PDB file of C-alpha atoms and ligand atoms in Angstrom:
ATOM      1  CA  UNK Y 146      12.488   1.914  24.963  1.00 96.00           C
ATOM      2  CA  UNK Y 147      11.641   4.191  22.056  1.00 98.00           C
ATOM      3  CA  UNK Y 148       9.815   2.810  18.992  1.00 97.00           C
ATOM      4  CA  UNK Y 149      10.725   4.325  15.651  1.00 98.00           C
ATOM      5  CA  UNK Y 150       8.800   3.202  12.576  1.00 98.00           C
ATOM      6  CA  UNK Y 151      11.044   2.011   9.769  1.00 98.00           C
ATOM      7  CA  UNK Y 152       9.257   3.153   6.625  1.00 98.00           C
ATOM      8  CA  UNK Y 153       8.671   6.117   4.302  1.00 98.00           C
ATOM      9  CA  UNK Y 154       5.037   5.091   3.764  1.00 97.00           C
ATOM     10  CA  UNK Y 155       3.140   8.082   5.104  1.00 97.00           C
ATOM     11  CA  UNK Y 156      -0.176   6.224   5.372  1.00 96.00           C
ATOM     12  CA  UNK Y 157       1.424   3.481   7.489  1.00 96.00           C
ATOM     13  CA  UNK Y 158       3.086   6.060   9.727  1.00 98.00           C
ATOM     14  CA  UNK Y 159      -0.170   7.987  10.156  1.00 97.00           C
ATOM     15  CA  UNK Y 160      -2.067   4.840  11.170  1.00 96.00           C
ATOM     16  CA  UNK Y 161       0.544   3.764  13.713  1.00 96.00           C
ATOM     17  CA  UNK Y 162       0.966   7.312  15.003  1.00 96.00           C
ATOM     18  CA  UNK Y 163      -2.720   7.290  15.956  1.00 96.00           C
ATOM     19  CA  UNK Y 164      -1.948   4.407  18.347  1.00 95.00           C
ATOM     20  CA  UNK Y 165       0.352   6.780  20.240  1.00 95.00           C
ATOM     21  CA  UNK Y 166       3.307   4.414  19.894  1.00 93.00           C
ATOM     22  CA  UNK Y 167       5.514   6.279  17.406  1.00 96.00           C
ATOM     23  CA  UNK Y 168       8.557   8.039  18.922  1.00 98.00           C
ATOM     24  CA  UNK Y 169      10.262   8.655  15.578  1.00 98.00           C
ATOM     25  CA  UNK Y 170      10.742   7.442  12.021  1.00 98.00           C
ATOM     26  CA  UNK Y 171      13.692   6.092  10.059  1.00 98.00           C
ATOM     27  CA  UNK Y 172      13.975   6.159   6.293  1.00 98.00           C
ATOM     28  CA  UNK Y 173      16.748   5.248   3.886  1.00 98.00           C
ATOM     29  CA  UNK Y 174      17.172   5.539   0.105  1.00 98.00           C
ATOM     30  CA  UNK Y 175      15.570   2.108  -0.468  1.00 98.00           C
ATOM     31  CA  UNK Y 176      12.510   2.988   1.652  1.00 98.00           C
ATOM     32  CA  UNK Y 177      12.149   6.329  -0.145  1.00 98.00           C
ATOM     33  CA  UNK Y 178      12.379   4.538  -3.509  1.00 98.00           C
ATOM     34  CA  UNK Y 179       9.764   2.024  -2.341  1.00 98.00           C
ATOM     35  CA  UNK Y 180       7.409   4.850  -1.348  1.00 97.00           C
ATOM     36  CA  UNK Y 181       7.482   6.292  -4.876  1.00 97.00           C
ATOM     37  CA  UNK Y 182       7.499   9.766  -3.341  1.00 97.00           C
ATOM     38  CA  UNK Y 183       9.737  12.808  -3.764  1.00 98.00           C
ATOM     39  CA  UNK Y 184      12.160  12.562  -0.823  1.00 98.00           C
ATOM     40  CA  UNK Y 185      11.861  16.141   0.409  1.00 98.00           C
ATOM     41  CA  UNK Y 186       8.063  16.070   0.218  1.00 98.00           C
ATOM     42  CA  UNK Y 187       7.836  12.733   2.023  1.00 98.00           C
ATOM     43  CA  UNK Y 188      10.250  13.779   4.787  1.00 98.00           C
ATOM     44  CA  UNK Y 189       8.381  17.090   5.238  1.00 98.00           C
ATOM     45  CA  UNK Y 190       5.022  15.291   5.505  1.00 98.00           C
ATOM     46  CA  UNK Y 191       6.439  12.791   8.008  1.00 98.00           C
ATOM     47  CA  UNK Y 192       8.100  15.539  10.091  1.00 98.00           C
ATOM     48  CA  UNK Y 193       4.791  17.431  10.244  1.00 97.00           C
ATOM     49  CA  UNK Y 194       3.039  14.291  11.485  1.00 97.00           C
ATOM     50  CA  UNK Y 195       5.605  12.904  13.969  1.00 97.00           C
ATOM     51  CA  UNK Y 196       7.176  15.015  16.735  1.00 96.00           C
ATOM     52  CA  UNK Y 197      10.199  12.767  17.270  1.00 97.00           C
ATOM     53  CA  UNK Y 198      13.375  12.346  15.187  1.00 98.00           C
ATOM     54  CA  UNK Y 199      12.874  11.566  11.490  1.00 98.00           C
ATOM     55  CA  UNK Y 200      15.974  10.078   9.860  1.00 98.00           C
ATOM     56  CA  UNK Y 201      16.711  11.233   6.302  1.00 98.00           C
ATOM     57  CA  UNK Y 202      19.780   9.642   4.689  1.00 98.00           C
ATOM     58  CA  UNK Y 203      22.364  11.406   2.561  1.00 98.00           C
ATOM     59  CA  UNK Y 204      23.367   9.756  -0.718  1.00 98.00           C
ATOM     60  CA  UNK Y 205      26.721  11.427  -1.325  1.00 98.00           C
ATOM     61  CA  UNK Y 206      29.759   9.262  -0.556  1.00 98.00           C
ATOM     62  CA  UNK Y 207      32.243  12.068   0.173  1.00 98.00           C
ATOM     63  CA  UNK Y 208      32.151  14.182   3.339  1.00 98.00           C
ATOM     64  CA  UNK Y 209      31.691  17.525   1.609  1.00 98.00           C
ATOM     65  CA  UNK Y 210      28.849  16.143  -0.478  1.00 98.00           C
ATOM     66  CA  UNK Y 211      27.228  14.681   2.632  1.00 98.00           C
ATOM     67  CA  UNK Y 212      27.458  18.049   4.395  1.00 98.00           C
ATOM     68  CA  UNK Y 213      25.893  19.830   1.417  1.00 98.00           C
ATOM     69  CA  UNK Y 214      23.005  17.331   1.319  1.00 98.00           C
ATOM     70  CA  UNK Y 215      22.657  17.469   5.109  1.00 98.00           C
ATOM     71  CA  UNK Y 216      22.209  21.257   4.970  1.00 98.00           C
ATOM     72  CA  UNK Y 217      19.315  20.808   2.536  1.00 98.00           C
ATOM     73  CA  UNK Y 218      17.744  18.005   4.591  1.00 98.00           C
ATOM     74  CA  UNK Y 219      18.087  19.903   7.881  1.00 98.00           C
ATOM     75  CA  UNK Y 220      16.227  22.837   6.322  1.00 98.00           C
ATOM     76  CA  UNK Y 221      13.132  20.653   5.791  1.00 98.00           C
ATOM     77  CA  UNK Y 222      12.187  20.510   9.494  1.00 98.00           C
ATOM     78  CA  UNK Y 223      13.676  20.880  12.969  1.00 98.00           C
ATOM     79  CA  UNK Y 224      13.149  17.185  13.763  1.00 98.00           C
ATOM     80  CA  UNK Y 225      15.163  15.865  10.812  1.00 98.00           C
ATOM     81  CA  UNK Y 226      17.979  13.564  11.898  1.00 98.00           C
ATOM     82  CA  UNK Y 227      20.717  13.185   9.310  1.00 98.00           C
ATOM     83  CA  UNK Y 228      21.594   9.591   8.435  1.00 98.00           C
ATOM     84  CA  UNK Y 229      25.128   8.893   7.235  1.00 98.00           C
ATOM     85  CA  UNK Y 230      26.752   5.529   6.398  1.00 98.00           C
ATOM     86  CA  UNK Y 231      29.483   4.118   8.629  1.00 98.00           C
ATOM     87  CA  UNK Y 232      32.346   4.994   6.322  1.00 98.00           C
ATOM     88  CA  UNK Y 233      35.355   7.289   6.856  1.00 98.00           C
ATOM     89  CA  UNK Y 234      33.519  10.058   5.035  1.00 98.00           C
ATOM     90  CA  UNK Y 235      30.358   9.343   7.027  1.00 98.00           C
ATOM     91  CA  UNK Y 236      32.181   9.547  10.352  1.00 98.00           C
ATOM     92  CA  UNK Y 237      33.921  12.761   9.245  1.00 98.00           C
ATOM     93  CA  UNK Y 238      30.559  14.254   8.282  1.00 98.00           C
ATOM     94  CA  UNK Y 239      29.013  12.976  11.527  1.00 98.00           C
ATOM     95  CA  UNK Y 240      31.659  14.777  13.602  1.00 98.00           C
ATOM     96  CA  UNK Y 241      31.200  18.034  11.711  1.00 98.00           C
ATOM     97  CA  UNK Y 242      27.394  17.829  11.867  1.00 98.00           C
ATOM     98  CA  UNK Y 243      27.238  16.888  15.566  1.00 98.00           C
ATOM     99  CA  UNK Y 244      29.716  19.689  16.388  1.00 98.00           C
ATOM    100  CA  UNK Y 245      27.287  21.991  14.547  1.00 98.00           C
ATOM    101  CA  UNK Y 246      24.405  20.784  16.732  1.00 97.00           C
ATOM    102  CA  UNK Y 247      22.788  18.423  14.237  1.00 98.00           C
ATOM    103  CA  UNK Y 248      21.293  15.083  15.230  1.00 98.00           C
ATOM    104  CA  UNK Y 249      23.090  12.300  13.336  1.00 98.00           C
ATOM    105  CA  UNK Y 250      22.116   8.642  12.916  1.00 98.00           C
ATOM    106  CA  UNK Y 251      25.097   6.566  11.741  1.00 98.00           C
ATOM    107  CA  UNK Y 252      23.729   3.645   9.746  1.00 98.00           C
ATOM    108  CA  UNK Y 253      24.917   0.370   8.188  1.00 98.00           C
ATOM    109  CA  UNK Y 254      26.787  -0.591  11.364  1.00 98.00           C
ATOM    110  CA  UNK Y 255      27.877  -4.250  11.532  1.00 98.00           C
ATOM    111  CA  UNK Y 256      30.595  -4.303  14.198  1.00 98.00           C
ATOM    112  CA  UNK Y 257      31.391  -3.007  17.675  1.00 98.00           C
ATOM    113  CA  UNK Y 258      34.523  -1.341  16.297  1.00 98.00           C
ATOM    114  CA  UNK Y 259      32.327   0.679  13.931  1.00 98.00           C
ATOM    115  CA  UNK Y 260      29.971   1.579  16.788  1.00 98.00           C
ATOM    116  CA  UNK Y 261      32.865   2.985  18.836  1.00 98.00           C
ATOM    117  CA  UNK Y 262      33.821   5.270  15.935  1.00 98.00           C
ATOM    118  CA  UNK Y 263      30.238   6.580  15.673  1.00 98.00           C
ATOM    119  CA  UNK Y 264      30.116   7.371  19.394  1.00 98.00           C
ATOM    120  CA  UNK Y 265      33.484   9.108  19.211  1.00 98.00           C
ATOM    121  CA  UNK Y 266      32.112  11.210  16.338  1.00 98.00           C
ATOM    122  CA  UNK Y 267      29.203  12.399  18.479  1.00 98.00           C
ATOM    123  CA  UNK Y 268      26.429  10.472  16.762  1.00 98.00           C
ATOM    124  CA  UNK Y 269      22.993  10.814  18.349  1.00 98.00           C
ATOM    125  CA  UNK Y 270      22.139   7.272  17.186  1.00 98.00           C
ATOM    126  CA  UNK Y 271      24.022   4.183  15.958  1.00 98.00           C
ATOM    127  CA  UNK Y 272      22.059   1.776  13.733  1.00 98.00           C
ATOM    128  CA  UNK Y 273      23.383  -1.801  13.856  1.00 98.00           C
ATOM    129  CA  UNK Y 274      21.558  -3.922  11.221  1.00 98.00           C
ATOM    130  CA  UNK Y 275      20.700  -7.098  13.150  1.00 98.00           C
ATOM    131  CA  UNK Y 276      18.576  -8.777  10.456  1.00 98.00           C
ATOM    132  CA  UNK Y 277      21.296  -8.538   7.835  1.00 98.00           C
ATOM    133  CA  UNK Y 278      23.813 -10.154  10.203  1.00 98.00           C
ATOM    134  CA  UNK Y 279      21.326 -12.955  10.891  1.00 98.00           C
ATOM    135  CA  UNK Y 280      20.919 -13.334   7.121  1.00 98.00           C
ATOM    136  CA  UNK Y 281      24.601 -14.366   6.822  1.00 98.00           C
ATOM    137  CA  UNK Y 282      24.502 -16.699   9.798  1.00 98.00           C
ATOM    138  CA  UNK Y 283      25.888 -14.306  12.388  1.00 98.00           C
ATOM    139  CA  UNK Y 284      24.028 -13.415  15.600  1.00 97.00           C
ATOM    140  CA  UNK Y 285      22.831  -9.848  15.100  1.00 98.00           C
ATOM    141  CA  UNK Y 286      21.588  -9.441  18.648  1.00 98.00           C
ATOM    142  CA  UNK Y 287      24.977 -10.361  20.093  1.00 98.00           C
ATOM    143  CA  UNK Y 288      26.306  -7.229  18.413  1.00 98.00           C
ATOM    144  CA  UNK Y 289      23.661  -5.196  20.242  1.00 98.00           C
ATOM    145  CA  UNK Y 290      24.739  -6.729  23.557  1.00 98.00           C
ATOM    146  CA  UNK Y 291      28.378  -5.924  22.759  1.00 97.00           C
ATOM    147  CA  UNK Y 292      27.649  -2.304  21.828  1.00 98.00           C
ATOM    148  CA  UNK Y 293      25.442  -1.747  24.893  1.00 96.00           C
ATOM    149  CA  UNK Y 294      28.238  -3.159  27.089  1.00 95.00           C
ATOM    150  CA  UNK Y 295      30.888  -0.943  25.503  1.00 96.00           C
ATOM    151  CA  UNK Y 296      28.755   2.218  25.533  1.00 97.00           C
ATOM    152  CA  UNK Y 297      27.902   1.557  29.174  1.00 94.00           C
ATOM    153  CA  UNK Y 298      31.616   1.783  30.067  1.00 96.00           C
ATOM    154  CA  UNK Y 299      31.839   5.396  28.909  1.00 95.00           C
ATOM    155  CA  UNK Y 300      29.761   8.605  28.938  1.00 83.00           C
ATOM    156  CA  UNK Y 301      28.841   8.170  25.276  1.00 89.00           C
ATOM    157  CA  UNK Y 302      25.593  10.026  24.493  1.00 92.00           C
ATOM    158  CA  UNK Y 303      25.012   7.898  21.394  1.00 98.00           C
ATOM    159  CA  UNK Y 304      21.786   5.876  21.605  1.00 98.00           C
ATOM    160  CA  UNK Y 305      21.690   2.297  20.295  1.00 98.00           C
ATOM    161  CA  UNK Y 306      19.008   2.204  17.580  1.00 98.00           C
ATOM    162  CA  UNK Y 307      18.399  -1.449  16.654  1.00 98.00           C
ATOM    163  CA  UNK Y 308      17.692  -1.617  12.913  1.00 98.00           C
ATOM    164  CA  UNK Y 309      16.982  -4.232  10.257  1.00 98.00           C
ATOM    165  CA  UNK Y 310      14.402  -5.641  12.686  1.00 98.00           C
ATOM    166  CA  UNK Y 311      12.674  -8.675  11.216  1.00 98.00           C
ATOM    167  CA  UNK Y 312      10.510 -10.027  14.062  1.00 98.00           C
ATOM    168  CA  UNK Y 313       9.012  -9.141  17.465  1.00 98.00           C
ATOM    169  CA  UNK Y 314      11.793 -11.238  19.024  1.00 98.00           C
ATOM    170  CA  UNK Y 315      14.365  -8.721  17.822  1.00 98.00           C
ATOM    171  CA  UNK Y 316      12.421  -6.015  19.671  1.00 98.00           C
ATOM    172  CA  UNK Y 317      12.083  -8.119  22.846  1.00 98.00           C
ATOM    173  CA  UNK Y 318      15.767  -9.070  22.848  1.00 98.00           C
ATOM    174  CA  UNK Y 319      16.766  -5.447  22.191  1.00 98.00           C
ATOM    175  CA  UNK Y 320      14.662  -4.341  25.171  1.00 98.00           C
ATOM    176  CA  UNK Y 321      16.209  -7.029  27.395  1.00 97.00           C
ATOM    177  CA  UNK Y 322      19.647  -5.706  26.443  1.00 96.00           C
ATOM    178  CA  UNK Y 323      18.677  -2.129  27.211  1.00 96.00           C
ATOM    179  CA  UNK Y 324      18.911  -0.779  23.679  1.00 97.00           C
ATOM    180  CA  UNK Y 325      17.481   2.748  23.608  1.00 98.00           C
ATOM    181  CA  UNK Y 326      15.503   2.443  20.367  1.00 98.00           C
ATOM    182  CA  UNK Y 327      14.157  -0.178  17.990  1.00 98.00           C
ATOM    183  CA  UNK Y 328      13.180   0.956  14.519  1.00 98.00           C
ATOM    184  CA  UNK Y 329      10.405  -1.409  13.544  1.00 98.00           C
ATOM    185  CA  UNK Y 330       8.812  -2.065  10.142  1.00 98.00           C
ATOM    186  CA  UNK Y 331       5.021  -1.514  10.355  1.00 97.00           C
ATOM    187  CA  UNK Y 332       4.320  -5.200   9.783  1.00 97.00           C
ATOM    188  CA  UNK Y 333       6.536  -6.266  12.671  1.00 98.00           C
ATOM    189  CA  UNK Y 334       4.980  -3.683  14.966  1.00 97.00           C
ATOM    190  CA  UNK Y 335       1.536  -5.057  14.121  1.00 96.00           C
ATOM    191  CA  UNK Y 336       2.788  -8.611  14.786  1.00 97.00           C
ATOM    192  CA  UNK Y 337       3.736  -7.544  18.334  1.00 97.00           C
ATOM    193  CA  UNK Y 338       0.047  -7.188  19.227  1.00 97.00           C
ATOM    194  CA  UNK Y 339      -0.838 -10.706  18.134  1.00 97.00           C
ATOM    195  CA  UNK Y 340      -1.276 -13.751  20.372  1.00 98.00           C
ATOM    196  CA  UNK Y 341      -3.853 -16.522  19.710  1.00 97.00           C
ATOM    197  CA  UNK Y 342      -4.685 -16.848  23.420  1.00 98.00           C
ATOM    198  CA  UNK Y 343      -5.556 -13.151  23.575  1.00 98.00           C
ATOM    199  CA  UNK Y 344      -7.958 -13.563  20.650  1.00 98.00           C
ATOM    200  CA  UNK Y 345      -9.424 -16.739  22.170  1.00 98.00           C
ATOM    201  CA  UNK Y 346      -9.765 -15.209  25.613  1.00 98.00           C
ATOM    202  CA  UNK Y 347     -11.471 -12.057  24.325  1.00 98.00           C
ATOM    203  CA  UNK Y 348     -13.931 -14.118  22.276  1.00 98.00           C
ATOM    204  CA  UNK Y 349     -14.796 -16.120  25.365  1.00 98.00           C
ATOM    205  CA  UNK Y 350     -15.261 -12.973  27.506  1.00 98.00           C
ATOM    206  CA  UNK Y 351     -17.583 -11.422  24.924  1.00 98.00           C
ATOM    207  CA  UNK Y 352     -19.568 -14.632  24.434  1.00 98.00           C
ATOM    208  CA  UNK Y 353     -20.151 -14.885  28.194  1.00 98.00           C
ATOM    209  CA  UNK Y 354     -21.009 -11.157  28.397  1.00 98.00           C
ATOM    210  CA  UNK Y 355     -23.517 -11.578  25.563  1.00 98.00           C
ATOM    211  CA  UNK Y 356     -25.352 -14.160  27.645  1.00 98.00           C
ATOM    212  CA  UNK Y 357     -25.941 -11.635  30.447  1.00 98.00           C
ATOM    213  CA  UNK Y 358     -28.008  -9.437  28.134  1.00 98.00           C
ATOM    214  CA  UNK Y 359     -26.405  -6.427  29.807  1.00 98.00           C
ATOM    215  CA  UNK Y 360     -24.895  -3.291  28.237  1.00 98.00           C
ATOM    216  CA  UNK Y 361     -22.350  -1.013  29.889  1.00 98.00           C
ATOM    217  CA  UNK Y 362     -23.723   2.089  28.122  1.00 97.00           C
TER     218      UNK Y 362
HETATM  219  O1  G3P Q 511      16.620   0.804   8.988  1.00 58.40           O
HETATM  220  C1  G3P Q 511      17.292  -0.145   8.208  1.00 58.40           C
HETATM  221  C2  G3P Q 511      16.325  -1.096   7.611  1.00 58.40           C
HETATM  222  O2  G3P Q 511      15.397  -0.416   6.792  1.00 58.40           O
HETATM  223  C3  G3P Q 511      17.012  -2.200   6.834  1.00 58.40           C
HETATM  224  O3  G3P Q 511      16.192  -3.315   6.942  1.00 58.40           O
HETATM  225  O4  G3P Q 511      15.314  -5.558   6.388  1.00 58.40           O
HETATM  226  O5  G3P Q 511      16.441  -4.135   4.609  1.00 58.40           O
HETATM  227  O6  G3P Q 511      17.807  -5.152   6.444  1.00 58.40           O
HETATM  228  P1  G3P Q 511      16.442  -4.594   6.050  1.00 58.40           P
END
């Protein structure tokens, strides 16, 4: 399973990248706004820091506008993945971009029907938003199971990129379903390390070691 970090906060990405766990980064207009940074500068800095795919989202709503913005975003770095919304224009742009060799992440996916369209359009990634489905009382992870089942029936190259992740359980469930990628907010990734019995056990080991008066070095 690949871990992408879901943020445009360069400092957060740098810190997590040092753990050796970051396989890519996803951003969106809201995350860019939250960062307070110029989009092109932030994406360039992130692409220089992370080898894997870095998703940069278009903001045009028509296909030709998306393609014009995609050309500018692709010029920033070789590892830019273009993010387009799951709309008719987004799917049209996805097809044109993937035919031109670009990596495309189709975002704001909330149904299996939408996911089939993205795969047909040659998307490199599909981003179903599980947290936002949970927010309205639907079961976001059941959509992931459905998409993984459907994609497994065909030779679709599109990777399932679980997005809108709100807890470590979303990551665990995504892994159990065989999703290719989870894009994880920094806070959730940090939560994945935590267990009280680990902390308690380590404290006990170190207390007992202290009593020996020994040093490994
Ligand atoms: O990658 C999509 C993600 O940033 C959306 O998350 O929590 O706003 O639904 P959220």
